[in-house]
PDB file of C-alpha atoms in Angstrom:
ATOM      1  CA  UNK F   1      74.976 117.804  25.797  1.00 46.00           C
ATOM      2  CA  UNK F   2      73.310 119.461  23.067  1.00 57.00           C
ATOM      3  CA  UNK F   3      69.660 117.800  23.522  1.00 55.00           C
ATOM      4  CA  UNK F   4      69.670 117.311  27.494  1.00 55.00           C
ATOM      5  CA  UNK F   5      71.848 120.330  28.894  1.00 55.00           C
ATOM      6  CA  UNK F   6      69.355 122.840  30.254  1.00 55.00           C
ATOM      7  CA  UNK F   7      66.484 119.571  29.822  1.00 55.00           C
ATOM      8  CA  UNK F   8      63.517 119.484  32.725  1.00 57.00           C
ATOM      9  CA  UNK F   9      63.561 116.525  34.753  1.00 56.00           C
ATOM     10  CA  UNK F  10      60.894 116.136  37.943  1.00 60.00           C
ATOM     11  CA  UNK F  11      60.415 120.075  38.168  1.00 57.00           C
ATOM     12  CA  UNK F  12      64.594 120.319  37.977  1.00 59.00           C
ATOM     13  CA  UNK F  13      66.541 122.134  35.104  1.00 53.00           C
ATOM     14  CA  UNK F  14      69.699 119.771  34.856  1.00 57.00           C
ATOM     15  CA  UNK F  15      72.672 121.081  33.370  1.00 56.00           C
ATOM     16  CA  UNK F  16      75.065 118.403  31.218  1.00 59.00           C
ATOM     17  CA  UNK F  17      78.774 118.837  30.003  1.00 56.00           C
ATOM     18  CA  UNK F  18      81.796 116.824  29.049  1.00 58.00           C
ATOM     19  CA  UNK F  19      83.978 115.613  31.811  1.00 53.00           C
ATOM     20  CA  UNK F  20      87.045 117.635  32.376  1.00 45.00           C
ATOM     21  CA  UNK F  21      90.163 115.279  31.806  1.00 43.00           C
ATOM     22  CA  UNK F  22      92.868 114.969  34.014  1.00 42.00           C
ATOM     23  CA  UNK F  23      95.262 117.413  32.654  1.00 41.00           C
ATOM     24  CA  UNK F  24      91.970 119.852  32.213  1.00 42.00           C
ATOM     25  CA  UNK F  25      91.680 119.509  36.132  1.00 43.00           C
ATOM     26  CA  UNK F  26      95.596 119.628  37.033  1.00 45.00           C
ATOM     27  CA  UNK F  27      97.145 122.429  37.968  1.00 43.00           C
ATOM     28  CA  UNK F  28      99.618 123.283  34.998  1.00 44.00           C
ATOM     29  CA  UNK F  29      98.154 120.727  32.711  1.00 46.00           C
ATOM     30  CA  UNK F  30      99.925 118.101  34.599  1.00 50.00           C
ATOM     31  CA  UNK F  31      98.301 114.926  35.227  1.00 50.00           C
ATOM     32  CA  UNK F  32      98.904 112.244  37.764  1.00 53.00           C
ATOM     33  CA  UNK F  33     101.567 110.065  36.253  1.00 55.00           C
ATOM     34  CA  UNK F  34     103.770 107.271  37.208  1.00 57.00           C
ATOM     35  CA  UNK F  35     107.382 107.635  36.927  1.00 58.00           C
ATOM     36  CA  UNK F  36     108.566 106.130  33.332  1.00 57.00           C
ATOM     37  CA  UNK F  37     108.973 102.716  33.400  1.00 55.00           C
ATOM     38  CA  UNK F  38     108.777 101.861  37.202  1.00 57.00           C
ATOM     39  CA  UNK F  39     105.572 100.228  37.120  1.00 62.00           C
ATOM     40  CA  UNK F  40     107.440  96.461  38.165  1.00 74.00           C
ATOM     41  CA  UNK F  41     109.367  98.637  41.233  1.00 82.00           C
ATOM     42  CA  UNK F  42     109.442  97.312  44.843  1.00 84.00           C
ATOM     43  CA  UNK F  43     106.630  99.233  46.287  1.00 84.00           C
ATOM     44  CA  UNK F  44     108.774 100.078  49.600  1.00 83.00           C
ATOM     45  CA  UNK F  45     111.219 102.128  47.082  1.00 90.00           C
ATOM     46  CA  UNK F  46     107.733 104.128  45.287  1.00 91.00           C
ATOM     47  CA  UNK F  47     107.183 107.648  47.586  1.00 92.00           C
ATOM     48  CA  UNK F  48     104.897 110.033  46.949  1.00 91.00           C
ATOM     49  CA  UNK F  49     105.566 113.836  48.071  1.00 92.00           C
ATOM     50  CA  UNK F  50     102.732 116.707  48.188  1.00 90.00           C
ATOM     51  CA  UNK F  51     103.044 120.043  48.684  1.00 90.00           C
ATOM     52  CA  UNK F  52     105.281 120.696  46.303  1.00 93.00           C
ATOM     53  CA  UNK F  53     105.799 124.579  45.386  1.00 91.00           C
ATOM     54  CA  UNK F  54     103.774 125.345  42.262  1.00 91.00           C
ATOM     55  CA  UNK F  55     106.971 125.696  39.352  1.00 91.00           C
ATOM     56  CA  UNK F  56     108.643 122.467  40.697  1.00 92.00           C
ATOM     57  CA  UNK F  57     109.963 121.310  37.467  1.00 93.00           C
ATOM     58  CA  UNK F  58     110.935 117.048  37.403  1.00 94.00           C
ATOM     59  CA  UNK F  59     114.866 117.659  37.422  1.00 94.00           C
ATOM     60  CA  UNK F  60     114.557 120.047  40.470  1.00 94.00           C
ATOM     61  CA  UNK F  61     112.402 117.512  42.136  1.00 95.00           C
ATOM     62  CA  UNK F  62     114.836 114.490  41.475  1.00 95.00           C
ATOM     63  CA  UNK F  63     117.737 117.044  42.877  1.00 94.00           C
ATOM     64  CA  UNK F  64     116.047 117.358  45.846  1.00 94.00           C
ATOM     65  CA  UNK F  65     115.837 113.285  46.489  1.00 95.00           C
ATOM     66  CA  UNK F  66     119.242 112.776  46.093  1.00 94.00           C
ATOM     67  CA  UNK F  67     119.293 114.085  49.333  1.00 91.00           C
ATOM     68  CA  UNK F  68     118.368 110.575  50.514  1.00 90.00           C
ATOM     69  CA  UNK F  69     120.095 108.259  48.076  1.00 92.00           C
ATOM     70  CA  UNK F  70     120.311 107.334  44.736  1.00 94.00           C
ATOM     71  CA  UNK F  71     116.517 107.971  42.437  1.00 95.00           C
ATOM     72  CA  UNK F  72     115.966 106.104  39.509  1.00 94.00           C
ATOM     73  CA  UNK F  73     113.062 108.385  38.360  1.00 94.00           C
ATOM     74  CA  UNK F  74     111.176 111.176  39.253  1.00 94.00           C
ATOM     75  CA  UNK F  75     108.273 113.158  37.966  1.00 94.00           C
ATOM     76  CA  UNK F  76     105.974 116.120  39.014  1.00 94.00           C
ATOM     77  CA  UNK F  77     101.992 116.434  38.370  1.00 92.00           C
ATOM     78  CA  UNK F  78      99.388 118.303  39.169  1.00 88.00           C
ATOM     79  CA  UNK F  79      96.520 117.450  41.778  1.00 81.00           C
ATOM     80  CA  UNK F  80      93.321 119.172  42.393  1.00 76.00           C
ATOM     81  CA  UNK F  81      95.266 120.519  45.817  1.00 75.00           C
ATOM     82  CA  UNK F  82      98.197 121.555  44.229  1.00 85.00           C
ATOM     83  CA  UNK F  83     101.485 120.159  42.642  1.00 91.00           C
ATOM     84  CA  UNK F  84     102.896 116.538  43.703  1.00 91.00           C
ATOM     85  CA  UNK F  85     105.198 113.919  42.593  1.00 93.00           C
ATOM     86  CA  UNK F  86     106.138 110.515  42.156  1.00 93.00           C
ATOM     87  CA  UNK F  87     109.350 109.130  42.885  1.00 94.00           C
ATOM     88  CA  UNK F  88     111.290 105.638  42.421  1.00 94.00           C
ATOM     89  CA  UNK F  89     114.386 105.048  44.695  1.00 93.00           C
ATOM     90  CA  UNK F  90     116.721 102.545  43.958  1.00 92.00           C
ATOM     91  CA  UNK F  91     116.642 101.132  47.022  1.00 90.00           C
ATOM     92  CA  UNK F  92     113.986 100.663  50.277  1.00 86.00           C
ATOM     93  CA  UNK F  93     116.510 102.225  52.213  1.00 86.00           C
ATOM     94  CA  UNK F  94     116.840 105.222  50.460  1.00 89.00           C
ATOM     95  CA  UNK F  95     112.892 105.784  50.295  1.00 89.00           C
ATOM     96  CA  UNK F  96     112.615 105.437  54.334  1.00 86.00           C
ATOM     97  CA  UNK F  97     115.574 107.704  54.457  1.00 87.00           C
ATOM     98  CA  UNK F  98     114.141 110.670  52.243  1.00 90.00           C
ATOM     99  CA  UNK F  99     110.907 110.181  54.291  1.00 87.00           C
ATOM    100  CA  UNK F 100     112.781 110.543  57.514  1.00 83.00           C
ATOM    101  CA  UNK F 101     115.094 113.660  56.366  1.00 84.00           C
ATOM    102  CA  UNK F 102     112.196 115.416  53.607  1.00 88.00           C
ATOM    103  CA  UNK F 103     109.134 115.010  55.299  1.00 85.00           C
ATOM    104  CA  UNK F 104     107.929 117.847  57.503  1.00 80.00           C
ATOM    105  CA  UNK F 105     110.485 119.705  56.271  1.00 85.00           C
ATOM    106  CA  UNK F 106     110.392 123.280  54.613  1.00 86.00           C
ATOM    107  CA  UNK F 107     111.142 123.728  50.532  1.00 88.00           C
ATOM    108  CA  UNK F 108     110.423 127.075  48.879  1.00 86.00           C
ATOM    109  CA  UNK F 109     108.429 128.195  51.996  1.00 84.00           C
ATOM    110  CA  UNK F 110     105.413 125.192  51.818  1.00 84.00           C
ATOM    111  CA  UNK F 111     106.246 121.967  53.920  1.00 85.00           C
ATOM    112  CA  UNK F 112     106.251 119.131  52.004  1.00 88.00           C
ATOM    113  CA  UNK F 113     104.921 116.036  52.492  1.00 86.00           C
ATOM    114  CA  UNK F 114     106.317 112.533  52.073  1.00 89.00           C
ATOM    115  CA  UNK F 115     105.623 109.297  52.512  1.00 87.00           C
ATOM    116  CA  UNK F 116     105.249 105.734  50.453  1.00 85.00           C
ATOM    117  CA  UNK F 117     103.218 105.767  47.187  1.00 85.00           C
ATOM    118  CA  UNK F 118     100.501 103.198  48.439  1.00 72.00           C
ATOM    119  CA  UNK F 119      98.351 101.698  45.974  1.00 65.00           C
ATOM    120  CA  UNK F 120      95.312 103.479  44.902  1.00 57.00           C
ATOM    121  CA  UNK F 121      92.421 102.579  47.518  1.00 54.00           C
ATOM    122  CA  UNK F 122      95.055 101.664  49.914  1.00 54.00           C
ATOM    123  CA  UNK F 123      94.565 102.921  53.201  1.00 53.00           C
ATOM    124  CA  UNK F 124      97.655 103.898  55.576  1.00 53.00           C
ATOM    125  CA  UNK F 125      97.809 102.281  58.843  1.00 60.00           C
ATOM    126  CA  UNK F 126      97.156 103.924  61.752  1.00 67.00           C
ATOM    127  CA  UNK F 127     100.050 104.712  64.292  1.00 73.00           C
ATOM    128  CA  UNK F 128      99.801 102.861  67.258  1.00 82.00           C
ATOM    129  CA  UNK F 129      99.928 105.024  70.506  1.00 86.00           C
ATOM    130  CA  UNK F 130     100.294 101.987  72.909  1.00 90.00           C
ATOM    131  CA  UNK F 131     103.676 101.448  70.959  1.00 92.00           C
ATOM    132  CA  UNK F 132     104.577 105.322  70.453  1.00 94.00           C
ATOM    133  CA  UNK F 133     106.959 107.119  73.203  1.00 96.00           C
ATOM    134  CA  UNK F 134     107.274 110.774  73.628  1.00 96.00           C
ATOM    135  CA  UNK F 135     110.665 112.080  73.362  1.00 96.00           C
ATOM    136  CA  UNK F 136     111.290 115.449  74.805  1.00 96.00           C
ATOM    137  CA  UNK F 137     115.074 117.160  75.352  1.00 97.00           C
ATOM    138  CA  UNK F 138     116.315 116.382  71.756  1.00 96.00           C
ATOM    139  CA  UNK F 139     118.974 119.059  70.677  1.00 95.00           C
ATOM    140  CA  UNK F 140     118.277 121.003  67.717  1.00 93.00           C
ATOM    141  CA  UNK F 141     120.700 119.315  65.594  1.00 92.00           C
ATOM    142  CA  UNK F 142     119.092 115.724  65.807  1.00 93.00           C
ATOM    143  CA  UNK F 143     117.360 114.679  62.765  1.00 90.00           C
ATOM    144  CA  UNK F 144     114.248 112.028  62.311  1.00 88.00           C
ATOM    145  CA  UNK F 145     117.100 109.553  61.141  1.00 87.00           C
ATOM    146  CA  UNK F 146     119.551 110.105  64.035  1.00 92.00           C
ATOM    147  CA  UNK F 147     116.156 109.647  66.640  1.00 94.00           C
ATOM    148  CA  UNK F 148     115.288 106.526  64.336  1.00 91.00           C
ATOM    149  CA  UNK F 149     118.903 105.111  64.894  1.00 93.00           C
ATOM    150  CA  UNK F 150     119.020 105.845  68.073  1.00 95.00           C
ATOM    151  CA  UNK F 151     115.867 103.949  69.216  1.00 95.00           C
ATOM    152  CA  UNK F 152     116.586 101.164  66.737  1.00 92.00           C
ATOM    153  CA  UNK F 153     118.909  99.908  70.115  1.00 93.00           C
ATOM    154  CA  UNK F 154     115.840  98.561  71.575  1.00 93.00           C
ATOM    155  CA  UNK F 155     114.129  97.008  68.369  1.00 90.00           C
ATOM    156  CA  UNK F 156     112.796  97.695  65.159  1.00 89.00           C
ATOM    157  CA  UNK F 157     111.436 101.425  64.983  1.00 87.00           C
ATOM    158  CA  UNK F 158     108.336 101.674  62.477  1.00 86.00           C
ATOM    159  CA  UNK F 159     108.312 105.689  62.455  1.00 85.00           C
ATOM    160  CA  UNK F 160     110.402 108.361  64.274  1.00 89.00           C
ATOM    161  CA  UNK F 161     109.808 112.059  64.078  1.00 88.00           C
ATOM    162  CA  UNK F 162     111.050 115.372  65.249  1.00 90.00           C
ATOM    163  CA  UNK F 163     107.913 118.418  65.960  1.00 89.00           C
ATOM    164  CA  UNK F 164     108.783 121.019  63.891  1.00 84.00           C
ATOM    165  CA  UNK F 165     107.520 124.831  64.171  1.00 79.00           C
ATOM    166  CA  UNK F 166     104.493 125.279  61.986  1.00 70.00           C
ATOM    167  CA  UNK F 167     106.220 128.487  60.594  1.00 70.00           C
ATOM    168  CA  UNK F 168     110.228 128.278  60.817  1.00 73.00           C
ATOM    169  CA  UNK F 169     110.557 124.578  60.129  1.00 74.00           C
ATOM    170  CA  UNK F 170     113.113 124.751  62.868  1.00 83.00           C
ATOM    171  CA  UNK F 171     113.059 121.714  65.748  1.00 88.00           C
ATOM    172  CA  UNK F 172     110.999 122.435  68.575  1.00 91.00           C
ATOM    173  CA  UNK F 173     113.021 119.919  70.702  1.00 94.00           C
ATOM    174  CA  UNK F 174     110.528 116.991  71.132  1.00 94.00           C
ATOM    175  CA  UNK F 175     109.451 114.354  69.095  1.00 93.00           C
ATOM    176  CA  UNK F 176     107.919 110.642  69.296  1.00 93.00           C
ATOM    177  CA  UNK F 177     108.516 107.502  68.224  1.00 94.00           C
ATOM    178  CA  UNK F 178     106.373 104.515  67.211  1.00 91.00           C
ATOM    179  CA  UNK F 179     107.985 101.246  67.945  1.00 91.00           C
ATOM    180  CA  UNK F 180     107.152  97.693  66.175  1.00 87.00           C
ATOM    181  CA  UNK F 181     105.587  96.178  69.250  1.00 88.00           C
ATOM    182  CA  UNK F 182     103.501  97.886  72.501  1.00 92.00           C
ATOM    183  CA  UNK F 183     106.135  95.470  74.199  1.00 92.00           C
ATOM    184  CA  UNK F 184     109.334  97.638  73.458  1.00 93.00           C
ATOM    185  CA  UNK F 185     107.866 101.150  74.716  1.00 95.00           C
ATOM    186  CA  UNK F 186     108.808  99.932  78.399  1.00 95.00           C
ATOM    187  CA  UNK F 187     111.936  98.771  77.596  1.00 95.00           C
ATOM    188  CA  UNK F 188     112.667 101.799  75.570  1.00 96.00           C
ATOM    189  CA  UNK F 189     111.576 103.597  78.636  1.00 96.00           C
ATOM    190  CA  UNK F 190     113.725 102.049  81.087  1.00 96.00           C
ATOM    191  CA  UNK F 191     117.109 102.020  78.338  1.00 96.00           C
ATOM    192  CA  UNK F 192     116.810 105.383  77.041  1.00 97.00           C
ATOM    193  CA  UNK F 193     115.736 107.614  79.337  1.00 97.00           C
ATOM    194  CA  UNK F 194     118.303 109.687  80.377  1.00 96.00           C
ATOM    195  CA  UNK F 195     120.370 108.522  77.934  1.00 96.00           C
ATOM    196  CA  UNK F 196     122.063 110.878  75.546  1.00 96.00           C
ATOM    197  CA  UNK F 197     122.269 111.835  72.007  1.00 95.00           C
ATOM    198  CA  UNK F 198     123.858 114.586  70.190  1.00 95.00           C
ATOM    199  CA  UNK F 199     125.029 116.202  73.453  1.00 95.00           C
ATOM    200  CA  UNK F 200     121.555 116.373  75.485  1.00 95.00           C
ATOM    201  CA  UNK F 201     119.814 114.024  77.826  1.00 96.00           C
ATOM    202  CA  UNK F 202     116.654 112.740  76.530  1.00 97.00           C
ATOM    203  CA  UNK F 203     113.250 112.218  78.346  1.00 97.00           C
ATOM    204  CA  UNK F 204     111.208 109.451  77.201  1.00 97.00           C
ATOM    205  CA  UNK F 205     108.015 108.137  78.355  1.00 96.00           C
ATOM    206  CA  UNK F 206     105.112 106.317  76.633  1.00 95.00           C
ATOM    207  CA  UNK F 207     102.856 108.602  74.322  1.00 87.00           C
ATOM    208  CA  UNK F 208      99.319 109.922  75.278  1.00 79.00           C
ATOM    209  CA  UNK F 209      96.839 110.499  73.045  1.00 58.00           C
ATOM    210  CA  UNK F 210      97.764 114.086  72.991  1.00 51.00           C
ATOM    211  CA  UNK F 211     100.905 114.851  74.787  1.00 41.00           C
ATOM    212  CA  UNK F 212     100.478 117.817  77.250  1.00 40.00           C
ATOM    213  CA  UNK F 213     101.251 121.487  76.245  1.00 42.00           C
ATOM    214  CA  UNK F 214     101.029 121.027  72.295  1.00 44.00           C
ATOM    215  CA  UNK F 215      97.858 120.574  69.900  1.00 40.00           C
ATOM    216  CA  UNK F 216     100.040 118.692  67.534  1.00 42.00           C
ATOM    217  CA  UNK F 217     101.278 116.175  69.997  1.00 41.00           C
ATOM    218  CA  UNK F 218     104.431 117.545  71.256  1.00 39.00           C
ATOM    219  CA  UNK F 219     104.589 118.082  74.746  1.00 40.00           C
ATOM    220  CA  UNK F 220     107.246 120.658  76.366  1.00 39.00           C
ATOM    221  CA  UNK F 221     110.502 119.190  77.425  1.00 41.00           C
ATOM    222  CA  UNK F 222     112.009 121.673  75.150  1.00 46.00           C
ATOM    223  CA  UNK F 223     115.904 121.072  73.294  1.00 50.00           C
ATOM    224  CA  UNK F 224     118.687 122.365  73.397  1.00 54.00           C
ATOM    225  CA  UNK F 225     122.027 122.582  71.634  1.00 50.00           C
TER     226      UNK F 225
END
């Protein structure tokens, strides 16, 4: 630093200096860390959440799993777009459960993110449209799990979710679901249209690439309840 910092190279002055470290970058001197002794966990049980409000403290954090099941360990870090965390449920269950009831939703006024802590370099897959349905009519009440449980009468579901209002966090009434196989969206089709949950008739039909009426991918249909 001291002999090359501020050093001509081909007409350029190049400016050298040490390389910030992670907690120099973090937000609050938090790095990104793995939750104590969890490195030999079932990856299906590992989530990560983002978005988290800025004084999220690790005990808060773990409170707000236990929404979802039992956590074996929690921690909060910083990233260079804010605070995160890194969570270790005890079971697979309980990780696709806190996905399906915390993600999307509202905490402290920013929406939080969550979803499984895939390796580093480890892309997600992409939904699959030809095996995603639209569902429109859903009450207000209905939650991601009650939608996932609900469709799980046709086959496995890989991902249900309810469209939420970018501002209120309240249910707009529609939603989709992504199925495990283009094959089921027919059936689900035929079965559960029309067919009721939480005290409203749903509409279901297979999912375009961008359902009509909403930039986000819900379509009108509206809910209810």
């Amino acid at each position: 630093v001291q002999e090359l910092n501020g050093f001509e190279f081909e007409g350029r002055e190049i400016v050298v200096q040490p390389l910030a470290s992670a907690e120099d970058r973090a937000p609050h001197g938090r790095a990104a860390r793995e939750p104590p002794g969890e490195s030999d966990v079932d990856p299906a049980c590992k989530l990560f959440v983002g978005s988290l409000p800025p004084d999220m403290a690790d005990d808060r954090f773990k409170e707000l799993l236990t929404q979802a099941g039992e956590v074996r360990s929690a921690v909060v870090f910083g990233t260079s777009a804010g605070t995160a965390g890194r969570a270790a449920m005890a079971s697979a269950e309980g990780a696709q459960r806190a996905i399906e009831v915390l993600h999307d939703s509202y905490l402290m006024g920013k929406r939080i993110l969550v979803r499984l802590d895939r390796p580093p370099g480890e892309r997600a897959a992409r939904p699959n449209l030809e095996a995603m349905v639209f569902v429109g009519g859903i009450s207000f009440e209905t939650t991601s799990e009650r939608l996932r449980e609900h469709f799980a009468q046709v086959g496995p579901v890989v991902h249900a979710n309810i469209f939420t209002d970018r501002e209120t966090g309240r249910s707009r009434g529609a939603g989709k679901v992504e199925l495990a196989s283009p094959d089921l969206v027919g059936r689900a089709v035929e079965e559960l249209n029309g067919s009721e949950l939480d005290g409203r008739q749903l509409q279901v039909k297979p999912m375009e690439a961008r359902a009509p009426g909403d930039a986000r991918g819900a379509s009108g249909g509206g809910g209810g309840a």
